[in-house]
CSV table of C-alpha atoms in Angstrom, one decimal:
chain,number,residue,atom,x,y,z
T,78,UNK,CA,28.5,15.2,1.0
T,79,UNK,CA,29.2,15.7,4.7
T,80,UNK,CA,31.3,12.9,6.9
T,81,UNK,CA,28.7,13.4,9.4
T,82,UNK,CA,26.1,11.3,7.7
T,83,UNK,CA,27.6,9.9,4.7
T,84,UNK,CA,26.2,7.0,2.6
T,85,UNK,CA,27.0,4.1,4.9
T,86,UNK,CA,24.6,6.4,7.4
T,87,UNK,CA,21.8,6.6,5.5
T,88,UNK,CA,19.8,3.5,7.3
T,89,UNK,CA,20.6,5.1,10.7
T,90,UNK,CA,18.8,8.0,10.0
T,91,UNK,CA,15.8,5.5,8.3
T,92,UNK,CA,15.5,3.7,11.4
T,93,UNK,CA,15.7,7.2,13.6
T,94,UNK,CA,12.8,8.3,11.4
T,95,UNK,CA,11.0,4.8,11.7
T,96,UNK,CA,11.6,5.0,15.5
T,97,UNK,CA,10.6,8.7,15.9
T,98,UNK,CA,7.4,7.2,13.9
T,99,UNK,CA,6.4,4.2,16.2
T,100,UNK,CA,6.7,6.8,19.1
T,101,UNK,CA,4.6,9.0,18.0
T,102,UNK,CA,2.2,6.2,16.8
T,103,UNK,CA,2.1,5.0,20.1
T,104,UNK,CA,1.4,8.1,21.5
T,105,UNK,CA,-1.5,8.8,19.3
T,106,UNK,CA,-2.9,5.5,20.5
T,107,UNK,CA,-2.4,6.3,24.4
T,108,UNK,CA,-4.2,9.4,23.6
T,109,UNK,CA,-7.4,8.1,22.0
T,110,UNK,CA,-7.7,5.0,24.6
T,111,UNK,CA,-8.1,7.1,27.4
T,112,UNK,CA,-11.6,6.6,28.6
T,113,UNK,CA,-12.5,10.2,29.9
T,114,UNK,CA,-14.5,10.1,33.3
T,115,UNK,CA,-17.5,10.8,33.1
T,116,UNK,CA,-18.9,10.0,36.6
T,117,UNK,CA,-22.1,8.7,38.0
T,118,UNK,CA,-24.1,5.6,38.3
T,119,UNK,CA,-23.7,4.1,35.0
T,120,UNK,CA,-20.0,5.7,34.5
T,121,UNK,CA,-18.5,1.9,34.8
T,122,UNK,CA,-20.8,0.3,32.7
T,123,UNK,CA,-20.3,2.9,29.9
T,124,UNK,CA,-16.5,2.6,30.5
T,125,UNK,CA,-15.9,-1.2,29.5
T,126,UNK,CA,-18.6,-0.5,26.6
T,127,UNK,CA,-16.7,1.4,25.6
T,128,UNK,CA,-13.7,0.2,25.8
T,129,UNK,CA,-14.8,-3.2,24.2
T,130,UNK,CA,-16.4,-2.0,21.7
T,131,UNK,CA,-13.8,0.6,20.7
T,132,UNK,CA,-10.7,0.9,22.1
T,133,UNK,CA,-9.5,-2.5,22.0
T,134,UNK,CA,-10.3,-3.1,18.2
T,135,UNK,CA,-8.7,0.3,17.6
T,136,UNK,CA,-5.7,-1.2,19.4
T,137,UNK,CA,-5.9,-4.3,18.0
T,138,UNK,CA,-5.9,-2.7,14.3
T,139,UNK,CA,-3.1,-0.2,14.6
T,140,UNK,CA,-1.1,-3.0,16.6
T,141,UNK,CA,-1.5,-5.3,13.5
T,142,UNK,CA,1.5,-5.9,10.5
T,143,UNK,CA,1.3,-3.4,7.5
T,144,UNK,CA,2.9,-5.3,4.6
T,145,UNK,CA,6.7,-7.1,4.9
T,146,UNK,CA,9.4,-6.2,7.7
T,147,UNK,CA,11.4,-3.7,6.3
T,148,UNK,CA,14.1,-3.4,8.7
T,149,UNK,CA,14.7,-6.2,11.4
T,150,UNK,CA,15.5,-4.7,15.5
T,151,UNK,CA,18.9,-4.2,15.7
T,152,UNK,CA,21.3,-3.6,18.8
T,153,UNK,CA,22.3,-0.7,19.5
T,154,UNK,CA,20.7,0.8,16.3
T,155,UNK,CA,18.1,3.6,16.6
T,156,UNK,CA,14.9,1.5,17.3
T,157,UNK,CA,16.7,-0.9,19.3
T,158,UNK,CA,15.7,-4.7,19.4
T,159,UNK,CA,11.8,-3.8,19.6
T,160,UNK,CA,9.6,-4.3,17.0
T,161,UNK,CA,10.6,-4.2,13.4
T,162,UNK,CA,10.6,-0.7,12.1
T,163,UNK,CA,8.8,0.5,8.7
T,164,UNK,CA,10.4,3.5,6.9
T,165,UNK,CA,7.8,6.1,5.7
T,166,UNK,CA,7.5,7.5,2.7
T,167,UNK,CA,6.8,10.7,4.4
T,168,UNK,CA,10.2,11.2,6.3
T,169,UNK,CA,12.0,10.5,2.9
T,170,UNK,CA,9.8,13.4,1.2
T,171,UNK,CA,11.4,15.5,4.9
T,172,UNK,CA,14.8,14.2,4.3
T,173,UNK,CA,14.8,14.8,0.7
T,174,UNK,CA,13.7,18.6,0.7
T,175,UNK,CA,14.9,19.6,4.2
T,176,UNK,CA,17.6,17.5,4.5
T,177,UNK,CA,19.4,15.0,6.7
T,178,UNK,CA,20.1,15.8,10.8
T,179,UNK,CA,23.6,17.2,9.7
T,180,UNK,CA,21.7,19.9,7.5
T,181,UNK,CA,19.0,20.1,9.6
T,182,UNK,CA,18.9,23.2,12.0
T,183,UNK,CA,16.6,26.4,11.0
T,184,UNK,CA,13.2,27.0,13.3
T,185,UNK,CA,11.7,26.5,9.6
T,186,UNK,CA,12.6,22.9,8.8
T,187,UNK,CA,11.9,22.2,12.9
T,188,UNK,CA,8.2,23.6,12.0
T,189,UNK,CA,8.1,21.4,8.9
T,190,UNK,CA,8.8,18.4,11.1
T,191,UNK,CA,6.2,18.8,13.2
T,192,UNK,CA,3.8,18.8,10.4
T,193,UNK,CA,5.6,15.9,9.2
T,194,UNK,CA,5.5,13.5,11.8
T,195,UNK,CA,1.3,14.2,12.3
T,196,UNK,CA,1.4,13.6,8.7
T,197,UNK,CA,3.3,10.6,9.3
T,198,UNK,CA,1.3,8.7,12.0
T,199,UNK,CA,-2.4,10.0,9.9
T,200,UNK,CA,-0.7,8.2,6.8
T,201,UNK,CA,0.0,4.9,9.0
T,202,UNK,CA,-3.7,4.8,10.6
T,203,UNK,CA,-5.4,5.5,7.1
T,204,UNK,CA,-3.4,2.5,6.0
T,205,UNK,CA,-4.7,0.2,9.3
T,206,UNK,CA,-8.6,1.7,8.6
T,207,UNK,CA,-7.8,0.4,4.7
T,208,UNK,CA,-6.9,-3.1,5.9
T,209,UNK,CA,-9.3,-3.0,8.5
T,210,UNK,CA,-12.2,-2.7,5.8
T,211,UNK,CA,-10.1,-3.9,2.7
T,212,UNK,CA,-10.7,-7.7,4.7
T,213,UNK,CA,-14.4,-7.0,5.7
T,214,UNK,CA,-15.0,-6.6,1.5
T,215,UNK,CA,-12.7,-9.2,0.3
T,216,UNK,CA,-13.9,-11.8,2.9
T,217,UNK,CA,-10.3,-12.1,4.3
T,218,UNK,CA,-9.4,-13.7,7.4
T,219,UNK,CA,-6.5,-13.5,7.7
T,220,UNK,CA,-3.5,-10.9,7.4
T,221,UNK,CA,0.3,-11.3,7.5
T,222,UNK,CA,-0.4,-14.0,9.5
T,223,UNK,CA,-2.9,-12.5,11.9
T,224,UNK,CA,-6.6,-13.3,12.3
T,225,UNK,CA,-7.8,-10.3,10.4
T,226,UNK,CA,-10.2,-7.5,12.7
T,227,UNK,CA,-13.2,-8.9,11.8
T,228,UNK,CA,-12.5,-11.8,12.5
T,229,UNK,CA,-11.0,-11.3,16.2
T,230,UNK,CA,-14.5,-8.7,17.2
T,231,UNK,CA,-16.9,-9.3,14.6
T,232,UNK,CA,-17.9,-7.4,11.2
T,233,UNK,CA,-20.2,-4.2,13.0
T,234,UNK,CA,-17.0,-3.8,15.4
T,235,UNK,CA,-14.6,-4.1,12.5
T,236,UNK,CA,-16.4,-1.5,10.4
T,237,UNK,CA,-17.4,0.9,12.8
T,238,UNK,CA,-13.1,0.8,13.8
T,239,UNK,CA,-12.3,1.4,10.4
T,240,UNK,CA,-14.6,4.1,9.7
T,241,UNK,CA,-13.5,5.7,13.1
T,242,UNK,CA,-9.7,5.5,11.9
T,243,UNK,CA,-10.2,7.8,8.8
T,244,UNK,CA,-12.0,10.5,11.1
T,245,UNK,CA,-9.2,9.9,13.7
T,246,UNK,CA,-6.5,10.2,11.3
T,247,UNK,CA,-7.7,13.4,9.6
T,248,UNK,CA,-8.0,15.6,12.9
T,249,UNK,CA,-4.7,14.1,13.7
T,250,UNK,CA,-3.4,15.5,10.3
T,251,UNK,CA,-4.2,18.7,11.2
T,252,UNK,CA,-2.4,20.5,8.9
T,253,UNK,CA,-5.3,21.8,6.0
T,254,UNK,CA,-3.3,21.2,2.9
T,255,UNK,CA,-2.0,17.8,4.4
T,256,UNK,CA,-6.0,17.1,5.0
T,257,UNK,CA,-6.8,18.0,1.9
T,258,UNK,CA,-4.8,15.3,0.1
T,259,UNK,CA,-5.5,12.4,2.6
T,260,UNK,CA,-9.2,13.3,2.1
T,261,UNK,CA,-8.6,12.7,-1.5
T,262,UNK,CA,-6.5,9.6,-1.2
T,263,UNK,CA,-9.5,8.2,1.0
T,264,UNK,CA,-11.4,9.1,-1.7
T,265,UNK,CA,-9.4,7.6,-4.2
T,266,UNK,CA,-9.0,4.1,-2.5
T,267,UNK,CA,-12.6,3.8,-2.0
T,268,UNK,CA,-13.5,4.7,-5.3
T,269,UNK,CA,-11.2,1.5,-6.6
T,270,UNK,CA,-12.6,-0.7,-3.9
T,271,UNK,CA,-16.0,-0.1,-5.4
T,272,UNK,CA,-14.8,-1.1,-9.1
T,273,UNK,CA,-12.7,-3.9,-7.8
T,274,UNK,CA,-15.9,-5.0,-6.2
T,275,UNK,CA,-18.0,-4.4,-9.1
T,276,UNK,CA,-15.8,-7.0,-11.2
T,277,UNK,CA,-17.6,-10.1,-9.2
T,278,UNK,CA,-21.0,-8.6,-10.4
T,279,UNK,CA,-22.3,-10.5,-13.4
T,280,UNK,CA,-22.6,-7.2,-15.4
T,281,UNK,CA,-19.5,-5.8,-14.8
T,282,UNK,CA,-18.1,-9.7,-15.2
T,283,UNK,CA,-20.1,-9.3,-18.5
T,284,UNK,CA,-18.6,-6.5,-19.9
T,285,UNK,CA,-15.3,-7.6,-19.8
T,286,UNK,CA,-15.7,-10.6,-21.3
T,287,UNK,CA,-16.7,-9.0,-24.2
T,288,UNK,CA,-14.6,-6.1,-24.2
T,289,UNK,CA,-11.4,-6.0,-26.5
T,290,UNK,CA,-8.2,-6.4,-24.8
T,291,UNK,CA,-6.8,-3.0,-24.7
T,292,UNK,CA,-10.5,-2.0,-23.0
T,293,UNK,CA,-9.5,-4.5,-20.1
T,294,UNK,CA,-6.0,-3.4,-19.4
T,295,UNK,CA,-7.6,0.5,-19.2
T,296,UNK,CA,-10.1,-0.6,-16.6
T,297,UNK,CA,-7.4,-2.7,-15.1
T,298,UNK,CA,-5.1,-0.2,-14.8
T,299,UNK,CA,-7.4,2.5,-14.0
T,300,UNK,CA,-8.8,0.3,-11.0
T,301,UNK,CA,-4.9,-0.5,-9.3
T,302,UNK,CA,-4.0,2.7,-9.9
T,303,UNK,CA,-7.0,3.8,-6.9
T,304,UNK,CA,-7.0,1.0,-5.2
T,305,UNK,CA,-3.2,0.0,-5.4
T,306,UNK,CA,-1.4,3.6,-6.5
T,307,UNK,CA,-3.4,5.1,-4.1
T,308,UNK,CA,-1.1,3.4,-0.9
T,309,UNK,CA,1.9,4.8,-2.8
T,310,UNK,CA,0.7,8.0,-3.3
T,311,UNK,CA,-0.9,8.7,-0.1
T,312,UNK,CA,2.1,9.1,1.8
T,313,UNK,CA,4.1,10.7,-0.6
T,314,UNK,CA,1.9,13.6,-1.6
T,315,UNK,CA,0.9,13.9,1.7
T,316,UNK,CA,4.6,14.7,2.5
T,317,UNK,CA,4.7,17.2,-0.4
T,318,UNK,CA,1.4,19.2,0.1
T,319,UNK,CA,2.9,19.9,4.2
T,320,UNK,CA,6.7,21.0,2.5
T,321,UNK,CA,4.9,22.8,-0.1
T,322,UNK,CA,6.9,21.5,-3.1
T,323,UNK,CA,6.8,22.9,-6.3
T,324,UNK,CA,4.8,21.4,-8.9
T,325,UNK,CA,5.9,19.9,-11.4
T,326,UNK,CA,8.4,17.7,-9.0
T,327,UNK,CA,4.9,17.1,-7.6
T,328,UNK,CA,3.6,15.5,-11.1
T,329,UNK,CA,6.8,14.0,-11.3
T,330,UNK,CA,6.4,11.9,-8.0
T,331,UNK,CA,2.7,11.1,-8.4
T,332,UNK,CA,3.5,9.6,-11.7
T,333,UNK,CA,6.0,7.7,-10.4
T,334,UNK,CA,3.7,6.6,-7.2
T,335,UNK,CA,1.2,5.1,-9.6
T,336,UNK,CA,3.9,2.8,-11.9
T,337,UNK,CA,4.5,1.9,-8.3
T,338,UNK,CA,1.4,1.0,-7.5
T,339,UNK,CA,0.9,-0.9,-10.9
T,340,UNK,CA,4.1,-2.8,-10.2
T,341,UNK,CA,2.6,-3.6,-7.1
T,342,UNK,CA,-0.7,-4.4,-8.1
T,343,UNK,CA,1.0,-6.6,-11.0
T,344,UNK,CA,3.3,-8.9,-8.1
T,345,UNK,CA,-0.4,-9.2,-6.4
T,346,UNK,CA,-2.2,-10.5,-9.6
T,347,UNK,CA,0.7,-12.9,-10.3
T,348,UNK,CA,1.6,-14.3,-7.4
T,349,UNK,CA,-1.8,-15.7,-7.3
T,350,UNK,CA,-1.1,-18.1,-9.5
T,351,UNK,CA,2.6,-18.7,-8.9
T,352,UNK,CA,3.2,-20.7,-5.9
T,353,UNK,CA,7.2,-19.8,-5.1
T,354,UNK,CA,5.8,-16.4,-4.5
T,355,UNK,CA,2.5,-17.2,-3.7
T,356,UNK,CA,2.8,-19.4,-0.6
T,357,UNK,CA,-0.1,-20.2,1.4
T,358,UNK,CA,-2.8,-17.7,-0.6
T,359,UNK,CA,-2.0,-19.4,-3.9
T,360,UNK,CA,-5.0,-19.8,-5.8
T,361,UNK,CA,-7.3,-18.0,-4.1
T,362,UNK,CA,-8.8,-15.4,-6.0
T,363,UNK,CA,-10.5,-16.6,-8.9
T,364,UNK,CA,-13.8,-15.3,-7.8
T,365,UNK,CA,-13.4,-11.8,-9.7
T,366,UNK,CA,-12.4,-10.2,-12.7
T,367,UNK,CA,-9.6,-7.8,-11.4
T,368,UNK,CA,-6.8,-9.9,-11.9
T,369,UNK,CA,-4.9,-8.9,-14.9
T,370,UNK,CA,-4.0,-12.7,-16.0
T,371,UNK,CA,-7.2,-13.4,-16.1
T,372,UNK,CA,-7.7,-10.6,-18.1
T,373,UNK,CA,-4.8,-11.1,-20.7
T,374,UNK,CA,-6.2,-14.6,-21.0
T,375,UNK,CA,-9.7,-13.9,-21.6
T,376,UNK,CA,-9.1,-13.8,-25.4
T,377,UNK,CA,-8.7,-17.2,-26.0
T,378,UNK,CA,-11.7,-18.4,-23.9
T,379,UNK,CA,-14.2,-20.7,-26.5
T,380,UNK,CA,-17.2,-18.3,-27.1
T,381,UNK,CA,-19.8,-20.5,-25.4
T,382,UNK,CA,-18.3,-20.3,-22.0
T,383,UNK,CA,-18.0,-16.6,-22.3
T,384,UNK,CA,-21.4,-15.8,-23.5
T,385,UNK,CA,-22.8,-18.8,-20.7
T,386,UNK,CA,-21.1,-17.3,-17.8
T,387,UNK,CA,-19.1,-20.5,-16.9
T,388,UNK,CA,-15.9,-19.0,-16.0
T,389,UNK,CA,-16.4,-18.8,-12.6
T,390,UNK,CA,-15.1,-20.1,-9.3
T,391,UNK,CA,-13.4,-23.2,-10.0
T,392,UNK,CA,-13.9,-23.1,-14.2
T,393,UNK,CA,-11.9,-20.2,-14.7
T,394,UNK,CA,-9.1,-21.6,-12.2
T,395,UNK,CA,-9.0,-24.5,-14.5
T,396,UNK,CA,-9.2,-22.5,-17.4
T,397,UNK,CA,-6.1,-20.2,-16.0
T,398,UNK,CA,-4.0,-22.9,-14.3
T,399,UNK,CA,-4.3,-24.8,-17.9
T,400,UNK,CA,-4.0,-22.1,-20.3
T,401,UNK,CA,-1.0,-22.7,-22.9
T,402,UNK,CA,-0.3,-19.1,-22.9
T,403,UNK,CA,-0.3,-19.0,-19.0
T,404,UNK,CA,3.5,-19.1,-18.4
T,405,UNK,CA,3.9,-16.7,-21.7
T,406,UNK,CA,1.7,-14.4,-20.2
T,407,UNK,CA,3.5,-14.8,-16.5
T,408,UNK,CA,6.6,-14.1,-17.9
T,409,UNK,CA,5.3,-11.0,-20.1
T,410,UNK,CA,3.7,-9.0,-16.7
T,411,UNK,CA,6.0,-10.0,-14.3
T,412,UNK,CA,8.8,-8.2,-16.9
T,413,UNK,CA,6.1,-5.1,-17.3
T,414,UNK,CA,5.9,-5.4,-13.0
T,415,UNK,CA,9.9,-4.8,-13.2
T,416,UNK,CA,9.7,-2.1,-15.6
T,417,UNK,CA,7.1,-0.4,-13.6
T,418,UNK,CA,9.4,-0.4,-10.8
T,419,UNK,CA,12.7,0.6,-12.7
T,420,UNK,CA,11.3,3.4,-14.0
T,421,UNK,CA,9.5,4.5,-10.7
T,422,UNK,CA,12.9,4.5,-9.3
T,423,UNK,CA,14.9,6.2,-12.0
T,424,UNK,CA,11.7,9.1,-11.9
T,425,UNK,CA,12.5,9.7,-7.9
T,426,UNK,CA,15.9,9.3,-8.6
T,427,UNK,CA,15.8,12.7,-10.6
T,428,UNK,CA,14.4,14.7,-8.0
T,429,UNK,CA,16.8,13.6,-5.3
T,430,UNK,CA,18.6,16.5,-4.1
T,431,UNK,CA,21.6,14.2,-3.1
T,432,UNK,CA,22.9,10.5,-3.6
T,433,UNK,CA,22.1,10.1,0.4
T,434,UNK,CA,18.4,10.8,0.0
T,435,UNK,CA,18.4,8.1,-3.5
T,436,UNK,CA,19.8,5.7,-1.0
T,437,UNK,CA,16.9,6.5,2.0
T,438,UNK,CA,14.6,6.5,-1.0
T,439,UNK,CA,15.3,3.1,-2.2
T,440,UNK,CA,15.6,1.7,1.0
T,441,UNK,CA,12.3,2.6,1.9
T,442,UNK,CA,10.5,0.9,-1.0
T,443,UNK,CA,12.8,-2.0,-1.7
T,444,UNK,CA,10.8,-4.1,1.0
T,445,UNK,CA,8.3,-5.2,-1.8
T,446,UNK,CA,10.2,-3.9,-4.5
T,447,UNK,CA,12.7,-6.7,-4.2
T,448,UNK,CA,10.3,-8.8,-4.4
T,449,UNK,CA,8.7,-7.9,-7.8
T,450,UNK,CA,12.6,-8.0,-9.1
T,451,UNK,CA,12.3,-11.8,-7.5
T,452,UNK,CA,9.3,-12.7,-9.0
T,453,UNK,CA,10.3,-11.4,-12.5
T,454,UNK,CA,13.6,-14.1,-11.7
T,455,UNK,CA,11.4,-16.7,-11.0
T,456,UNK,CA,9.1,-16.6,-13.7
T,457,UNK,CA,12.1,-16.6,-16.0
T,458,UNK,CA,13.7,-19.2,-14.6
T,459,UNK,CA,10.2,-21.0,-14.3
T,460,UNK,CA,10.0,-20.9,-18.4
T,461,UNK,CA,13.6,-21.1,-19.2
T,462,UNK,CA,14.2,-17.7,-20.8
C-alpha cells in the first residue's frame, strides 16, 4: 500500500470520481440542449417547441435526486460545497482493476478511462429515463421529495423524455461492448416492470393466491432481481464489459449485484409497512401483489376471501397491518435483507485487488446499505428479539 493514497484517502479519490462524474454529466446535458439553428421563418417558433417540449423536461429529469445523498459538499474536498456527490459503481469497477491515481499512469488505463467516464454518465441517464417512466407506471407523484416529471410537464412529455434518455444514453455509451450490456440491462428492467405490473391484474393476482409459497418467492424474486438487481447490475457490468474482465470475476459480481438488488428490493417491501423507516410513503402500496409480505402472508388468508378476490386496496392493508404473524414475518425478511447484503459484500470483497478499493467499494454502496442494516435493528428492537 502506497503513502500516496492510503486508506484514510480512499473518499478523496470517491468524491474526485463523483466530481469528475457530475462534470461530465453536465456536459452531456449542455451538449444535447443546444437548439441547432436552423434558420428561416418559422426557425423561432420551432426553437421554443422545442425547447419546451424537450429540453427542459430533459433538464428537469437529469437535474432530479437519484436515491439518498451519499456524500454531503465538503470544503475544500474534491467536489467542493456544490451539490452532493453520488459515487458510481462504475469508477470503483476503474479503481479496482486499473487502480488508484497513484498507480494510475499508462496510455492504456488513460484509454480505459475515457470509456469509463461515457460509461459512467450513460449509466446515470438510464437511471433518470427509469425513474422518469418507473413514476408514469406506478402512478407516482412524487420523488425524493420532488414533484415527479410527469407531474411537472404532463404524462406524453414525460414519456416521450424517458424514452429519448435510453436512445441518448446509448450513443453516449459508445463503446459496443459497453452498449451491448446497457441494451440488455434496459431490457432487463423493462421486462420486471411488465411482471411487477402484471401482479395488479386479477389473473396474475389470481395465481398467486393460489400458488404455494415457495412458487411466490420464485416469482418474487425473479421479478426484483429485473426490476431491482437490474440498478445494481447495470453499472457494474457495464464497468466490466469496457475493462474487459475475465469471467468468472464477472459471474462473481453479477451474482453479487442481484443479492444486492434483493436486499434492496426486500428494505422496499418492508419499509412499506414499517413506519420508522417508512416515513411519509408508509402504507401505500397495497394495490399489487409484488410485495414480498404480502406474499409470505398469503397463507393464512381464510379461503373465501382468496377465492372472492377481497384482498384488495384497503382489505388486504387490514388483512397485513393485522396479521399475527406480521412482526414474525418483518423480523424474518428484514434478517434475509441483511444477509443479502453481507454476503454481497463479502462476494466483492474477494475480488478486490487491495483493501483501498474494499473501502471505495463499500463506501459506494453503504448509502442504502446502511439503511437495510438499520431496518433489520429496528425490526428487532420493534419485537424485542
Amino acid at each position: 500500500m502506497t503513502a500516496t493514497v492510503g486508506l484514510t484517502g480512499v473518499e478523496a479519490v470517491v468524491r474526485s470520481d463523483a466530481a469528475l462524474l457530475e462534470d461530465d454529466l453536465a456536459e452531456f446535458l449542455g451538449s444535447l440542449t443546444v437548439v441547432p439553428a436552423l434558420g428561416g421563418p418559422g426557425a423561432s417558433v420551432y426553437d421554443g417547441a422545442l425547447r419546451h417540449s424537450l429540453y427542459e423536461p430533459v433538464a428537469d429529469a437529469v437535474g432530479s435526486k437519484v436515491g439518498q445523498e451519499a456524500l454531503p459538499p465538503a470544503a475544500g474536498a474534491p467536489g467542493g460545497t456544490r451539490a452532493p456527490l453520488r459515487p458510481s459503481m462504475v469508477y470503483w469497477a476503474y479503481r479496482n482493476y486499473r487502480g488508484f491515481p497513484d498507480e494510475v499512469g499508462d496510455e492504456a488505463s488513460s484509454a480505459d478511462l475515457a470509456v469509463i467516464r461515457r460509461a459512467a454518465v450513460a449509466v446515470r441517464i438510464l437511471l433518470k429515463a427509469a425513474v422518469a417512466l418507473d413514476d408514469i407506471q406506478d402512478g407516482s407523484d412524487v420523488r425524493y421529495g420532488e414533484a415527479s416529471l410527469h407531474v411537472t410537464h404532463g404524462v406524453p412529455l414525460a414519456l416521450n423524455t424517458g424514452s429519448w434518455l435510453i436512445t441518448a444514453a446509448l450513443r453516449h455509451a459508445a463503446d459496443p461492448t459497453v452498449v451491448d450490456s446497457l441494451v440488455q440491462a434496459v431490457g432487463n428492467g423493462f421486462t420486471g416492470q411488465a411482471v411487477d405490473m402484471a401482479t395488479r391484474s386479477a389473473r396474475t393476482r389470481a395465481e398467486l393466491v393460489d400458488a404455494p409459497h415457495d412458487v411466490r418467492v420464485d416469482f418474487w424474486a425473479s421479478m426484483a432481481a429485473l426490476k431491482t438487481g437490474t440498478l445494481f447490475w447495470m453499472p457494474l457490468d457495464a464497468a466490466i464489459a469496457a475493462l474487459r474482465v475475465v469471467e468468472d470475476e464477472r459471474r462473481t459480481l453479477d451474482d453479487a449485484m442481484r443479492k444486492l438488488g434483493l436486499a434492496s428490493q426486500l428494505f422496499n417491501d418492508l419499509t412499506d409497512v414499517v413506519p420508522e423507516l417508512g416515513g411519509a410513503n408508509t402504507h401505500e402500496d397495497f394495490d399489487g401483489l409484488s410485495n414480498r409480505v404480502f406474499l409470505e402472508l398469503l397463507d393464512s388468508a381464510p379461503p373465501a376471501q382468496r377465492a372472492s378476490g377481497e384482498l384488495d386496496g384497503d382489505r388486504m392493508k387490514s388483512f397485513v397491518l393485522g396479521h399475527p404473524k406480521l412482526e414474525h414475518t418483518l423480523l424474518a425478511l428484514a434478517a434475509e435483507a441483511a444477509e443479502l447484503k453481507r454476503a454481497a459484500k463479502e462476494a466483492v470483497h474477494r475480488v478486490c485487488r487491495s483493501d483501498r478499493s474494499a473501502a471505495y467499494f463499500d463506501l459506494t454502496i453503504e448509502r442504502k446499505g446502511h439503511l437495510i442494516d438499520r431496518l433489520h435493528q429496528t425490526v428487532r428492537q420493534r419485537s424485542g428479539a
